[in-house]
Amino acid sequence: MDDHESNREPDAPIRFEVTRRTVVETGTTALLLTALPRAAVTAGSVDNKEPPPPSVSVTLQINGRSHSLTLDPRTTLLDALREHLALTGSKKGCDHGQCGACTVIVDGRRITSCLTLAVMHEGHSITTIEGLGTPDNLHPMQAAFVKHDGYQCGYCTPGQICSAVAVLNEIKTGIPSHVTADLTAQPQVTAAELRERMSGNICRCGAYSNIVEAITEVAGSTT
């Protein structure tokens, strides 16, 4: 017992000194404990971790070729293309289906490959940027992007081109967009239509006007 406690009157109240630092430390500790997942505060949680699901076999038709793969069933189509088949043209941007950098064409329709599982596309015809053309034999859309400088850093360009090819097919088959004025008439290739239909493909470099010019040129050469 120190001198301070020995001099205290028997019935005197005990005083606790609470500092700002004590309050902050106590609150922070409580917050961390409540934020930790249950597995982190349960003894032996690491040993009880569930094993991954068994691998599955899938055959994908990509760019006219058949590829047999053994994959974790949770593997996205994008990861199967990039990590298992070295088709790295399809880019991983946001990985949430919001930027369009991973766009590929499946059975003639464009999709964001980061939001779909590879095992869902057995028997489907998948086209990536590598399947549209080669450096020596460019697809018309690829050539138009080069001509009109429809890219700068080029990261989003594969997804932009795949989406653009599918957009013209959508218009050709009569699929309307949100800006199509007459739903009973054939959609037209206008700047407003192209901007709306390509709005899911983000270009942080801002080459949008050049992209519209490239698509318009290809549309004019195919009509």
XYZ file of C-alpha atoms in Angstrom:
223
model
C 0.000 0.000 0.000
C 1.506 3.362 -0.999
C 1.488 6.545 1.092
C -1.491 7.962 -0.818
C -3.694 4.959 0.026
C -2.513 4.857 3.664
C -3.545 8.486 4.171
C -7.024 8.013 2.647
C -9.985 8.149 5.023
C -11.702 4.735 5.423
C -15.044 5.960 4.083
C -13.636 8.259 1.404
C -14.697 7.351 -2.177
C -12.096 5.807 -4.459
C -11.217 8.042 -7.398
C -10.269 6.612 -10.751
C -8.311 8.783 -13.147
C -9.600 8.325 -16.723
C -7.495 9.967 -19.389
C -8.287 10.539 -23.042
C -5.630 7.996 -23.961
C -7.308 5.353 -21.801
C -10.639 5.955 -23.510
C -9.094 5.708 -26.999
C -7.143 2.539 -26.193
C -10.173 0.839 -24.636
C -12.459 1.795 -27.517
C -9.965 0.664 -30.138
C -9.515 -2.707 -28.458
C -13.277 -3.252 -28.284
C -13.694 -2.284 -31.937
C -11.003 -4.700 -33.084
C -12.513 -7.561 -31.116
C -15.965 -6.992 -32.599
C -14.566 -6.629 -36.134
C -12.560 -9.840 -36.078
C -14.235 -12.769 -37.838
C -15.386 -15.580 -35.626
C -12.741 -17.878 -37.096
C -9.975 -15.538 -35.908
C -11.032 -15.675 -32.249
C -11.963 -19.345 -32.128
C -9.264 -21.749 -30.994
C -8.138 -24.122 -33.714
C -9.974 -22.203 -36.462
C -7.126 -22.656 -38.962
C -7.245 -26.413 -38.593
C -11.009 -26.432 -39.161
C -10.859 -24.577 -42.492
C -13.027 -26.265 -45.098
C -11.139 -27.801 -48.032
C -11.700 -26.375 -51.534
C -14.290 -28.101 -53.727
C -13.007 -30.909 -55.971
C -11.725 -29.926 -59.401
C -13.909 -30.468 -62.454
C -13.124 -31.117 -66.103
C -14.449 -28.731 -68.721
C -13.952 -28.385 -72.466
C -14.120 -24.860 -73.860
C -14.396 -23.866 -77.511
C -12.266 -20.744 -77.791
C -11.380 -18.988 -81.018
C -12.247 -22.081 -83.021
C -10.131 -24.441 -80.933
C -11.076 -26.935 -78.235
C -9.372 -26.682 -74.843
C -9.776 -29.312 -72.124
C -9.114 -27.986 -68.635
C -9.281 -29.194 -65.060
C -10.428 -26.307 -62.911
C -11.641 -25.308 -59.510
C -15.394 -24.915 -60.225
C -15.180 -21.366 -58.841
C -12.772 -20.261 -61.592
C -14.151 -17.394 -63.647
C -14.029 -17.494 -67.417
C -11.592 -14.574 -67.307
C -9.169 -16.414 -65.032
C -9.451 -19.553 -67.148
C -8.514 -17.535 -70.231
C -5.652 -15.646 -68.636
C -4.205 -18.024 -66.064
C -4.832 -21.417 -67.690
C -4.702 -20.683 -71.427
C -2.367 -17.654 -71.537
C -4.958 -15.673 -73.524
C -4.060 -12.438 -71.790
C -5.723 -10.082 -74.260
C -8.823 -10.036 -72.058
C -7.861 -7.724 -69.214
C -8.744 -7.840 -65.534
C -9.731 -4.316 -64.590
C -12.290 -3.875 -61.821
C -13.093 -7.622 -61.540
C -16.682 -6.560 -60.771
C -18.155 -6.317 -64.267
C -18.148 -2.524 -64.238
C -15.280 -1.522 -66.551
C -15.733 -3.859 -69.537
C -12.002 -4.574 -69.945
C -12.671 -8.327 -69.803
C -15.413 -8.344 -72.469
C -15.477 -11.397 -74.738
C -18.045 -12.687 -77.216
C -19.956 -15.877 -76.349
C -22.289 -17.307 -78.980
C -22.342 -13.914 -80.668
C -23.247 -11.973 -77.509
C -20.807 -9.885 -75.487
C -20.338 -10.663 -71.806
C -18.026 -9.585 -69.015
C -15.942 -12.690 -68.454
C -15.077 -11.793 -64.858
C -18.704 -12.328 -63.794
C -19.248 -15.804 -65.189
C -17.799 -19.191 -64.324
C -15.792 -21.124 -66.879
C -17.722 -24.344 -66.204
C -20.921 -22.616 -67.356
C -19.651 -22.287 -70.921
C -18.892 -25.821 -72.005
C -20.172 -26.204 -75.563
C -20.378 -22.459 -76.156
C -18.443 -20.644 -78.850
C -16.128 -18.132 -77.174
C -14.256 -15.436 -79.070
C -11.556 -13.322 -77.452
C -9.546 -10.491 -78.959
C -6.964 -13.076 -80.055
C -9.619 -14.757 -82.190
C -10.747 -11.643 -84.053
C -7.580 -10.999 -86.009
C -3.799 -11.145 -86.080
C -1.157 -8.421 -86.522
C -0.822 -9.489 -90.151
C -4.558 -9.845 -90.744
C -6.479 -7.392 -88.584
C -10.208 -7.564 -88.065
C -11.869 -4.488 -89.651
C -12.699 -3.186 -86.177
C -9.100 -3.557 -85.057
C -7.900 -1.738 -88.161
C -10.418 1.064 -87.581
C -9.286 1.518 -83.983
C -5.710 1.889 -85.222
C -6.739 4.315 -87.979
C -8.828 6.541 -85.696
C -6.522 6.238 -82.680
C -9.274 4.647 -80.633
C -6.896 3.869 -77.809
C -4.088 5.424 -75.794
C -2.684 3.158 -73.094
C -4.472 0.233 -74.783
C -5.475 -1.555 -71.588
C -9.214 -1.388 -72.242
C -8.886 -1.762 -76.023
C -9.409 -5.567 -76.310
C -12.680 -5.291 -74.400
C -13.673 -2.193 -76.356
C -13.115 -3.948 -79.690
C -14.954 -7.132 -78.689
C -17.846 -5.038 -77.418
C -17.871 -2.904 -80.588
C -18.069 -5.974 -82.837
C -20.994 -7.298 -80.795
C -22.695 -3.883 -80.773
C -22.912 -3.790 -84.562
C -24.356 -7.299 -84.520
C -26.959 -6.182 -81.951
C -28.021 -3.307 -84.183
C -28.069 -5.533 -87.252
C -30.351 -8.055 -85.554
C -32.714 -5.307 -84.351
C -31.988 -5.329 -80.635
C -32.975 -1.892 -79.248
C -31.099 0.105 -76.618
C -32.291 2.586 -73.990
C -31.989 5.446 -76.480
C -33.788 3.740 -79.375
C -36.720 6.030 -80.103
C -38.905 3.602 -82.057
C -38.899 0.079 -80.671
C -40.769 -1.219 -83.715
C -38.209 0.072 -86.218
C -34.734 -1.132 -87.078
C -32.152 0.590 -84.843
C -29.779 2.902 -86.665
C -26.047 3.367 -86.231
C -25.977 6.812 -84.677
C -23.505 8.421 -82.288
C -26.151 8.339 -79.541
C -26.786 4.617 -80.084
C -23.086 3.798 -80.054
C -22.383 5.836 -76.933
C -25.246 4.183 -75.086
C -24.362 0.663 -76.180
C -20.652 1.138 -75.433
C -21.267 2.817 -72.061
C -20.322 -0.354 -70.188
C -16.764 -0.134 -71.528
C -14.747 2.443 -69.616
C -11.755 4.229 -71.167
C -9.865 6.198 -68.544
C -7.731 7.772 -71.273
C -10.872 9.340 -72.748
C -10.683 8.084 -76.332
C -14.470 7.855 -76.596
C -14.969 10.106 -79.621
C -12.303 8.224 -81.566
C -13.903 4.920 -80.640
C -17.271 6.114 -81.952
C -15.608 7.190 -85.203
C -13.970 3.791 -85.592
C -17.222 1.884 -85.038
C -19.110 4.212 -87.388
C -16.600 3.575 -90.162
C -16.881 -0.204 -89.789
C -20.691 0.028 -89.718
C -20.642 2.019 -92.953
C -18.421 -0.500 -94.698
C -20.662 -3.431 -93.764
C -24.035 -1.954 -94.760
